[in-house]
Amino acid sequence: MSKKLFVGGLDWNTSDQSLNDAFGQFGTVTEAKVIMDRETGRSRGFGFVTFQDNADGDKAVAQMDG
């Protein structure tokens, strides 16, 4: 079962790839998406990361929280 995490407080320059790279150390990331403003095309400062395995998502929360 997969686990989808909300990730807030992102740097404005964070890309989907850099988000994937940051969280990939905890397990297999199936999707990493930075949410962009429709009008400006700029990051809204948050995104979502989906892990293939729940346990990997739990590890990421424990290590990356804060």
XYZ file of N, CA, C and O in Angstrom:
264
model
N 0.845 -1.185 0.000
C 0.000 0.000 0.000
C 0.886 1.242 0.000
O 1.882 1.315 0.695
N 0.516 2.227 -0.777
C 1.319 3.444 -0.886
C 0.929 4.452 0.186
O -0.110 4.343 0.828
N 1.808 5.427 0.383
C 1.577 6.473 1.373
C 1.899 7.817 0.726
O 2.986 8.016 0.200
N 0.934 8.744 0.775
C 1.104 10.070 0.187
C 1.306 11.083 1.305
O 0.496 11.156 2.240
N 2.375 11.857 1.207
C 2.718 12.843 2.219
C 2.558 14.261 1.678
O 2.933 14.539 0.539
N 2.043 15.145 2.522
C 2.035 16.574 2.229
C 3.383 17.116 2.694
O 3.842 16.807 3.794
N 4.012 17.936 1.853
C 5.297 18.537 2.206
C 5.154 20.043 2.070
O 4.943 20.561 0.965
N 5.227 20.747 3.179
C 5.076 22.197 3.174
C 6.392 22.896 3.428
O 7.399 22.280 3.776
N 6.385 24.203 3.255
C 7.565 25.014 3.523
C 8.692 24.818 2.536
O 9.865 24.991 2.880
N 8.348 24.478 1.302
C 9.379 24.257 0.287
C 9.976 25.574 -0.186
O 9.289 26.588 -0.276
N 11.244 25.523 -0.518
C 11.907 26.650 -1.150
C 11.235 26.915 -2.488
O 10.783 25.993 -3.166
N 11.167 28.180 -2.883
C 10.489 28.535 -4.135
C 11.129 27.882 -5.352
O 10.492 27.725 -6.387
N 12.394 27.503 -5.244
C 13.119 26.923 -6.386
C 13.058 25.395 -6.423
O 13.683 24.784 -7.282
N 12.330 24.783 -5.513
C 12.224 23.327 -5.484
C 11.468 22.832 -6.713
O 10.419 23.352 -7.063
N 12.032 21.817 -7.351
C 11.400 21.206 -8.527
C 10.886 19.817 -8.150
O 11.223 19.291 -7.085
N 10.109 19.226 -9.051
C 9.638 17.861 -8.830
C 10.836 16.925 -8.632
O 10.830 16.077 -7.745
N 11.860 17.104 -9.451
C 13.031 16.227 -9.393
C 13.801 16.394 -8.084
O 14.203 15.410 -7.465
N 13.993 17.626 -7.640
C 14.736 17.825 -6.392
C 13.934 17.311 -5.191
O 14.509 16.818 -4.217
N 12.615 17.413 -5.253
C 11.765 16.857 -4.198
C 11.899 15.331 -4.178
O 12.061 14.724 -3.120
N 11.884 14.731 -5.354
C 12.070 13.284 -5.484
C 13.432 12.879 -4.930
O 13.544 11.907 -4.180
N 14.460 13.630 -5.278
C 15.811 13.311 -4.816
C 15.917 13.398 -3.292
O 16.563 12.561 -2.659
N 15.301 14.402 -2.700
C 15.374 14.590 -1.252
C 14.699 13.455 -0.491
O 15.179 13.018 0.555
N 13.583 12.963 -1.016
C 12.833 11.927 -0.313
C 13.180 10.515 -0.771
O 12.846 9.550 -0.096
N 13.865 10.390 -1.892
C 14.222 9.083 -2.427
C 15.153 8.284 -1.540
O 15.224 7.061 -1.644
N 15.851 8.967 -0.641
C 16.764 8.265 0.265
C 16.033 7.364 1.257
O 16.641 6.501 1.880
N 14.729 7.548 1.397
C 13.957 6.774 2.367
C 13.244 5.576 1.749
O 12.691 4.755 2.471
N 13.215 5.493 0.435
C 12.554 4.376 -0.241
C 12.117 4.764 -1.629
O 12.468 5.838 -2.140
N 11.332 3.909 -2.255
C 10.888 4.130 -3.622
C 9.780 5.173 -3.667
O 8.712 4.987 -3.085
N 10.063 6.281 -4.360
C 9.087 7.353 -4.552
C 8.388 7.102 -5.881
O 9.040 7.014 -6.917
N 7.071 6.982 -5.849
C 6.328 6.765 -7.089
C 5.909 8.078 -7.737
O 5.680 8.129 -8.940
N 5.808 9.135 -6.924
C 5.472 10.451 -7.468
C 5.942 11.530 -6.501
O 5.808 11.392 -5.289
N 6.500 12.598 -7.064
C 6.872 13.781 -6.286
C 6.405 14.981 -7.103
O 6.810 15.157 -8.248
N 5.534 15.789 -6.517
C 4.915 16.884 -7.259
C 4.914 18.169 -6.439
O 4.363 18.211 -5.344
N 5.556 19.205 -6.988
C 5.501 20.538 -6.396
C 4.303 21.239 -7.023
O 4.139 21.237 -8.247
N 3.460 21.830 -6.205
C 2.262 22.498 -6.703
C 2.627 23.913 -7.165
O 3.238 24.674 -6.423
N 2.243 24.214 -8.391
C 2.583 25.496 -9.012
C 1.348 26.384 -9.133
O 0.240 25.895 -9.308
N 1.577 27.678 -9.042
C 0.512 28.661 -9.238
C 0.146 28.688 -10.717
O 1.029 28.790 -11.578
N -1.118 28.622 -11.033
C -1.567 28.578 -12.435
C -1.256 29.859 -13.192
O -0.945 29.841 -14.373
N -1.368 30.981 -12.515
C -1.188 32.263 -13.196
C 0.272 32.653 -13.357
O 0.662 33.160 -14.401
N 1.076 32.443 -12.313
C 2.470 32.889 -12.362
C 3.439 31.787 -12.766
O 4.561 32.079 -13.170
N 3.038 30.529 -12.617
C 3.928 29.413 -12.913
C 4.967 29.196 -11.825
O 5.866 28.386 -11.975
N 4.853 29.920 -10.731
C 5.796 29.834 -9.630
C 5.297 28.822 -8.594
O 4.103 28.629 -8.419
N 6.241 28.212 -7.890
C 5.890 27.263 -6.835
C 5.021 27.934 -5.784
O 5.204 29.105 -5.455
N 4.082 27.169 -5.254
C 3.238 27.672 -4.165
C 3.826 27.311 -2.798
O 3.247 27.607 -1.767
N 4.989 26.669 -2.792
C 5.690 26.377 -1.547
C 5.299 25.083 -0.863
O 5.684 24.838 0.270
N 4.544 24.242 -1.570
C 4.193 22.934 -1.012
C 4.064 21.914 -2.123
O 4.025 22.255 -3.301
N 4.023 20.655 -1.722
C 3.898 19.589 -2.705
C 3.490 18.293 -2.029
O 3.146 18.269 -0.849
N 3.550 17.223 -2.795
C 3.171 15.900 -2.314
C 4.196 14.882 -2.778
O 4.705 14.974 -3.897
N 4.488 13.929 -1.908
C 5.399 12.831 -2.233
C 4.667 11.538 -1.927
O 4.132 11.366 -0.827
N 4.635 10.631 -2.896
C 3.987 9.335 -2.707
C 5.048 8.248 -2.694
O 5.864 8.149 -3.620
N 5.046 7.458 -1.628
C 5.958 6.330 -1.496
C 5.240 5.049 -1.864
O 4.056 4.893 -1.583
N 5.979 4.130 -2.442
C 5.425 2.833 -2.796
C 5.021 2.053 -1.547
O 4.021 1.343 -1.548
N 5.801 2.203 -0.474
C 5.571 1.430 0.748
C 5.274 2.361 1.925
O 5.952 3.372 2.120
N 4.261 2.019 2.717
C 3.892 2.808 3.899
C 5.060 3.027 4.850
O 5.239 4.119 5.390
N 5.834 1.982 5.097
C 6.938 2.069 6.057
C 7.972 3.102 5.614
O 8.539 3.816 6.443
N 8.213 3.196 4.307
C 9.156 4.187 3.794
C 8.630 5.600 4.034
O 9.388 6.504 4.388
N 7.346 5.785 3.859
C 6.728 7.079 4.138
C 6.843 7.447 5.603
O 7.128 8.594 5.946
N 6.659 6.462 6.473
C 6.797 6.695 7.907
C 8.226 7.095 8.273
O 8.441 7.984 9.102
N 9.206 6.442 7.639
C 10.619 6.803 7.879
C 10.876 8.235 7.452
O 11.560 8.983 8.153
N 10.346 8.621 6.294
C 10.557 9.971 5.795
C 9.955 11.013 6.740
O 10.579 12.037 7.027
N 8.765 10.735 7.243
C 8.124 11.665 8.183
C 8.981 11.819 9.432
O 9.223 12.931 9.914
N 9.468 10.703 9.957
C 10.273 10.741 11.182
C 11.567 11.526 10.985
O 11.984 12.277 11.870
N 12.184 11.380 9.825
C 13.480 12.021 9.578
C 13.366 13.465 9.075
O 14.211 14.286 9.388
N 12.339 13.763 8.291
C 12.249 15.065 7.626
C 11.347 16.059 8.352
O 11.318 17.226 7.998
N 10.612 15.611 9.359
C 9.702 16.517 10.062
C 10.497 17.607 10.761
O 11.408 17.332 11.520
N 10.142 18.851 10.472
C 10.816 19.973 11.095
C 11.864 20.522 10.195
O 12.508 21.464 10.386
